Coordinates of C-alpha atoms in Angstrom, one line a residue:
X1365 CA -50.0 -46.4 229.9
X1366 CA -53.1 -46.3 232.7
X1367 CA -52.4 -45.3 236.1
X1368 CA -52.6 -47.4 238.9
X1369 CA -53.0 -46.3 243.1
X1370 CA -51.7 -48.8 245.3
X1371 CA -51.9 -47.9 249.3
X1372 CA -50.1 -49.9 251.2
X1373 CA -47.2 -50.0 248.7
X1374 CA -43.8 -50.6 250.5
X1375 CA -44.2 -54.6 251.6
X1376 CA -46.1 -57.3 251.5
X1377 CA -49.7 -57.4 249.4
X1378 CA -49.3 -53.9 248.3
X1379 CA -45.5 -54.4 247.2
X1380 CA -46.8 -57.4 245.2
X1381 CA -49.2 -55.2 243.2
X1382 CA -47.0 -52.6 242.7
X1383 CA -44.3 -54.9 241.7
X1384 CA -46.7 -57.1 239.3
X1385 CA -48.3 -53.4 238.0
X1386 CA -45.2 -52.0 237.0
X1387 CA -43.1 -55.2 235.3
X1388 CA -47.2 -55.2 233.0
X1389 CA -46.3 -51.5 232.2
X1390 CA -48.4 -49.5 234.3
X1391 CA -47.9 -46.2 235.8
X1392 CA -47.7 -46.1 239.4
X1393 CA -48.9 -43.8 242.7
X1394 CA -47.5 -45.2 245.8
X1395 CA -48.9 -44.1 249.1
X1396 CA -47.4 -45.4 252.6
X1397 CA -47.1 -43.5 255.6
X1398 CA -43.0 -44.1 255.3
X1399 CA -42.2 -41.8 252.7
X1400 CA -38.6 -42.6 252.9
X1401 CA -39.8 -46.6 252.6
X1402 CA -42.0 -45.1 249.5
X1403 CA -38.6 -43.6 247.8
X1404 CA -36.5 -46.6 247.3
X1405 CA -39.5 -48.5 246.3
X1406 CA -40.1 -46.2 243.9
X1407 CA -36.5 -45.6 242.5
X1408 CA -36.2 -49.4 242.5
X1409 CA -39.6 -50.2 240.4
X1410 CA -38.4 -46.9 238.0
X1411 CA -34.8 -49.1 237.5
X1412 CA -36.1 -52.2 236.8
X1413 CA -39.6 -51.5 234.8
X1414 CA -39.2 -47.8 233.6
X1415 CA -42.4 -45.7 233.7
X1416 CA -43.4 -43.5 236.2
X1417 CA -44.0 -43.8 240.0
X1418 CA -45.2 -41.1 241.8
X1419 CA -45.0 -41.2 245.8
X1420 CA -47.6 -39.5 248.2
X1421 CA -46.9 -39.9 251.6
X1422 CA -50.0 -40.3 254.0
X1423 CA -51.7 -41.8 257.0
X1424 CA -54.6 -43.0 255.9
X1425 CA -56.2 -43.1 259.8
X1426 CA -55.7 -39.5 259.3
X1427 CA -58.5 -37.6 258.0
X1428 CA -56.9 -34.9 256.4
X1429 CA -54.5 -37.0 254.7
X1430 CA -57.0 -39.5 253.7
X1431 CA -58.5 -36.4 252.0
X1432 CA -54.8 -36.0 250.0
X1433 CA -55.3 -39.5 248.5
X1434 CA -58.7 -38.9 247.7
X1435 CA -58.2 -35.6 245.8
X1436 CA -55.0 -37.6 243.9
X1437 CA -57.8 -40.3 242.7
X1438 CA -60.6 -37.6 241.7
X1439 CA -57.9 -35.2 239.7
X1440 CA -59.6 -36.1 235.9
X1441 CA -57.2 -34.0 234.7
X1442 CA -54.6 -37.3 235.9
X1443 CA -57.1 -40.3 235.8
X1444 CA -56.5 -43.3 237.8
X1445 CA -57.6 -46.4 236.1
X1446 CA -57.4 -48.7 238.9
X1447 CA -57.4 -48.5 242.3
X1448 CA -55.8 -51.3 245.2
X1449 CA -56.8 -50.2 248.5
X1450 CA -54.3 -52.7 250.7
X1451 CA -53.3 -50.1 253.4
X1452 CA -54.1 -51.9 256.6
X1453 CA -53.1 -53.6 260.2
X1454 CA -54.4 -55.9 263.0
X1455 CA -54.1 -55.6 266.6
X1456 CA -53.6 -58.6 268.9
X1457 CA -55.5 -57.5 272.1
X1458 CA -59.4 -59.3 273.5
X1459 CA -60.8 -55.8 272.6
X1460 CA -62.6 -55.6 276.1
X1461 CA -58.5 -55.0 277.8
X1462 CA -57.4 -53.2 274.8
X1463 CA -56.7 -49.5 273.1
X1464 CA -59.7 -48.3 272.2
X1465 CA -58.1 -45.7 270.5
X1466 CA -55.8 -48.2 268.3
X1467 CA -59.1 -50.3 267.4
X1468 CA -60.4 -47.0 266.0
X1469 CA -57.6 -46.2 264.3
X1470 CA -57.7 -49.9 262.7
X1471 CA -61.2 -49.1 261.6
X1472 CA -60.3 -46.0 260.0
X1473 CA -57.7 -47.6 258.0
X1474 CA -59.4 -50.9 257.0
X1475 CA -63.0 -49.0 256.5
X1476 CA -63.3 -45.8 256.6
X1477 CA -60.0 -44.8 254.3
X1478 CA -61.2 -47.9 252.1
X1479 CA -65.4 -46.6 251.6
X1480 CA -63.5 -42.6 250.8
X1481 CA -61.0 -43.8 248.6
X1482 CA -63.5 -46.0 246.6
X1483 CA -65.6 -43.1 246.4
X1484 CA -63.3 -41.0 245.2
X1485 CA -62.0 -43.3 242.5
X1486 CA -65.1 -44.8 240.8
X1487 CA -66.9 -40.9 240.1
X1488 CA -64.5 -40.9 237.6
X1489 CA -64.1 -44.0 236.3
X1490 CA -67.7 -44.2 236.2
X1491 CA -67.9 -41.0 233.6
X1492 CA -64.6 -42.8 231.7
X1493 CA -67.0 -46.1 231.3
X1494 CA -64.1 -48.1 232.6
X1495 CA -62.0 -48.8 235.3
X1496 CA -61.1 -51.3 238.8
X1497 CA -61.2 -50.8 242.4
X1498 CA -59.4 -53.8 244.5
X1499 CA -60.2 -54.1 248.2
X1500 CA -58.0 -56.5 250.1
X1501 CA -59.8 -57.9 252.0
X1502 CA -59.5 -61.3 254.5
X1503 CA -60.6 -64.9 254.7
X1504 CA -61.1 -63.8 258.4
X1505 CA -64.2 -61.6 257.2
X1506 CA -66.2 -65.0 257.0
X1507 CA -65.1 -65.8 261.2
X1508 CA -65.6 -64.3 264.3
X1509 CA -62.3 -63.3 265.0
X1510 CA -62.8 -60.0 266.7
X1511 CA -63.2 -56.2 265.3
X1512 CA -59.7 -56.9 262.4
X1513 CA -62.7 -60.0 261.2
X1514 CA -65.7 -57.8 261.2
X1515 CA -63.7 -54.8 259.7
X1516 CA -62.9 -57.5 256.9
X1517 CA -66.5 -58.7 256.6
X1518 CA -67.6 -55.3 255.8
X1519 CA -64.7 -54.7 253.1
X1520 CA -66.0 -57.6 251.8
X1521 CA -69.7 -57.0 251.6
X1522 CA -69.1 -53.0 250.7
X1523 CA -67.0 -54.9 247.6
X1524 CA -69.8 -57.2 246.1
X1525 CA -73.1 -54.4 246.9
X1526 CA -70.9 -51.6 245.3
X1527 CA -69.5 -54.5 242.0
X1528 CA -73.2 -54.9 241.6
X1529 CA -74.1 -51.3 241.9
X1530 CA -71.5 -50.7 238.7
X1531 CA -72.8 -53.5 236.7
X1532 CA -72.6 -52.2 233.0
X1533 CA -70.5 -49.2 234.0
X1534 CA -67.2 -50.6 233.0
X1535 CA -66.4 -50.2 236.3
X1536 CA -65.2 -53.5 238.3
X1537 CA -64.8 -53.9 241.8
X1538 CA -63.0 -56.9 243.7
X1539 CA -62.5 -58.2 247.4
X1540 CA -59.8 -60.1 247.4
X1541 CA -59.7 -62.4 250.3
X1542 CA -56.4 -64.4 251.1
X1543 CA -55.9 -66.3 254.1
X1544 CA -52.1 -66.4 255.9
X1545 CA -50.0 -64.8 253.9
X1546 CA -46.1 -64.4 254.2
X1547 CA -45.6 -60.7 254.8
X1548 CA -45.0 -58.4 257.8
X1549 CA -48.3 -58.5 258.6
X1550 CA -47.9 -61.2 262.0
X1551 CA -44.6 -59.3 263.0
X1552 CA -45.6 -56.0 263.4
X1553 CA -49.0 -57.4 265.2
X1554 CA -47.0 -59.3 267.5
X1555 CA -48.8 -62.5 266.8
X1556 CA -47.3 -66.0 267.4
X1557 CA -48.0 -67.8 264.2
X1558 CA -45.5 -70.9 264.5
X1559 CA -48.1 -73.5 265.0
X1560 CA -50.0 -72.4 261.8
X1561 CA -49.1 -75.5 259.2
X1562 CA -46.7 -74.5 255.8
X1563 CA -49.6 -75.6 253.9
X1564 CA -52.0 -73.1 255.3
X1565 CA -49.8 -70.0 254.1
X1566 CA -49.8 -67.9 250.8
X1567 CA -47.0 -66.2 249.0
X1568 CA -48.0 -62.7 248.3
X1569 CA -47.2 -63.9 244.4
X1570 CA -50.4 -66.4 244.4
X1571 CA -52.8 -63.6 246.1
X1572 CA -51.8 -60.9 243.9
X1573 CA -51.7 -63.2 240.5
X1574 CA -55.0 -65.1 241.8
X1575 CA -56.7 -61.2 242.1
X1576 CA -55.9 -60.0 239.1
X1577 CA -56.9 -63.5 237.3
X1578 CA -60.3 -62.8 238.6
X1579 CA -60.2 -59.1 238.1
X1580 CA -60.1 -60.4 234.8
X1581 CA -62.9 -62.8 234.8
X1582 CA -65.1 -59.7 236.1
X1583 CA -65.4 -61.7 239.8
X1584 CA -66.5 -59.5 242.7
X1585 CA -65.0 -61.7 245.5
X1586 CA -61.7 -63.6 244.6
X1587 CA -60.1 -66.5 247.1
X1588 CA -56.5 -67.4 246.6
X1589 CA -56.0 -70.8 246.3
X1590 CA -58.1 -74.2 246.3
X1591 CA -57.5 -74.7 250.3
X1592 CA -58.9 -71.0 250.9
X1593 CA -61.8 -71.6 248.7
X1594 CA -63.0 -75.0 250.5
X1595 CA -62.1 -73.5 254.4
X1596 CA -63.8 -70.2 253.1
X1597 CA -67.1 -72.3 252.3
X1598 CA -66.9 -74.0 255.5
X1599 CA -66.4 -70.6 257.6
X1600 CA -69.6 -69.3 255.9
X1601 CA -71.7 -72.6 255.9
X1602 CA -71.3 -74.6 258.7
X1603 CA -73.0 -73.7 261.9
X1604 CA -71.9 -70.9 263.6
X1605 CA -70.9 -72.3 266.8
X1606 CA -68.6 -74.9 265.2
X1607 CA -66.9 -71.9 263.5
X1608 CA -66.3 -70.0 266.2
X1609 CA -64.8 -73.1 268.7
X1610 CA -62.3 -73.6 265.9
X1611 CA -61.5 -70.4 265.7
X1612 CA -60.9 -69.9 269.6
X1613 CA -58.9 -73.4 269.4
X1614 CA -56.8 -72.1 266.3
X1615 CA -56.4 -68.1 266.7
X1616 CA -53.0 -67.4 267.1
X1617 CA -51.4 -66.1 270.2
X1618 CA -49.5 -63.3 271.6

């Protein structure tokens, strides 16, 4: 069976992918920077699916092992067919009091590891004449919502200028772009998220099943869900200062 590389693999998004990849019969490289996280996944998706899972530890804000990943996804000798690039994080902090440090290392993750990795992958894939990259992107991209938004707006844009770049390659590439979603994500960013409605949030089940539908349908930009797809054409067509007082009224807090 093809090979899929999934970053971000041990919760949320990426676990969803991983999890819906293997149970379809694909092949598997995991990369998290938990490598002990990475193991039981791993052992756990081998029990229950078979196939192989291999496990490469890495922190993709680092640049030599961002450069690990990439040389896993140009071995030809061990093609990877498709490519989810998921690995990411916010930070919860007005950037003008915050870590400038940790808002680089957010843009390395969300867009720097993303445009190498993509590059990596689609060299190959390209000479194969077939072959996916999906880029998880945000909902957020399409808001002013500080440098985690504009680091999504790129992934997004990179997504669709790079699907159409590949047109009649057999090579796809896909933003997907889910709203709230039920995962760590809010936790581990310390973000207060109590007064966001139950109707506003995604399981990661309806994302990753949503992508993959569209993946299908040769898309370059997939939106979860009906909601998503309506506030999503709002965010990007009503005027820009109505967009962003919602967002300052509706952001959620530390």
């Amino acid at each position: 069976m093809a090979t899929a590389l999934v970053t971000g693999a041990t919760a949320g998004i990426g676990a969803a992918f991983a999890e819906r990849l293997a149970a379809s019969g694909w092949d598997l490289v995991v990369v998290a920077r938990s490598t002990d996280r990475l193991e039981r996944r791993a052992q756990d998706l081998v029990h229950r699916y078979g196939g192989s899972v291999e496990i490469l530890g890495a922190d993709l804000a680092d640049p030599a092992q961002c450069r690990q990943v990439e040389e896993r996804l140009a071995d030809r000798s061990r093609p990877i067919a498709l490519l989810v690039n998921n690995a990411g994080f916010g930070t919860n902090t007005r950037f003008s009091v915050g870590d400038v440090d940790e808002e680089e290392r957010q843009l390395d993750v969300l867009v720097r590891a993303v445009l190498r990795l993509t590059h990596a992958a689609v060299g190959g894939m390209v000479a194969r004449g077939s072959g996916a990259v999906v880029n998880v992107s945000s909902v957020s991209g399409w808001i002013p919502g500080g440098s985690y938004s504009a680091a999504k707006a790129w992934v997004t844009s990179f997504s669709e200028g790079i699907s159409a770049e590949l047109a009649g390659t057999g090579v796809r590439v896909l933003a997907v772009c889910p709203g709230f979603t039920r995962t760590e994500f809010h936790e581990r960013a310390g973000m207060d998220v109590e007064a966001i409605p139950d109707w506003l949030w995604l399981s990661v089940d309806q994302v990753v099943d949503g992508g993959l539908a569209d993946l299908r349908r040769g898309r370059s930009v997939s939106v979860p869900m009906a909601r998503y797809k309506v506030l999503s054409a709002l965010a990007r067509h009503a005027p820009r200062g109505a967009v962003r007082a919602v967002y300052l009224r509706a952001r959620p807090k530390r």
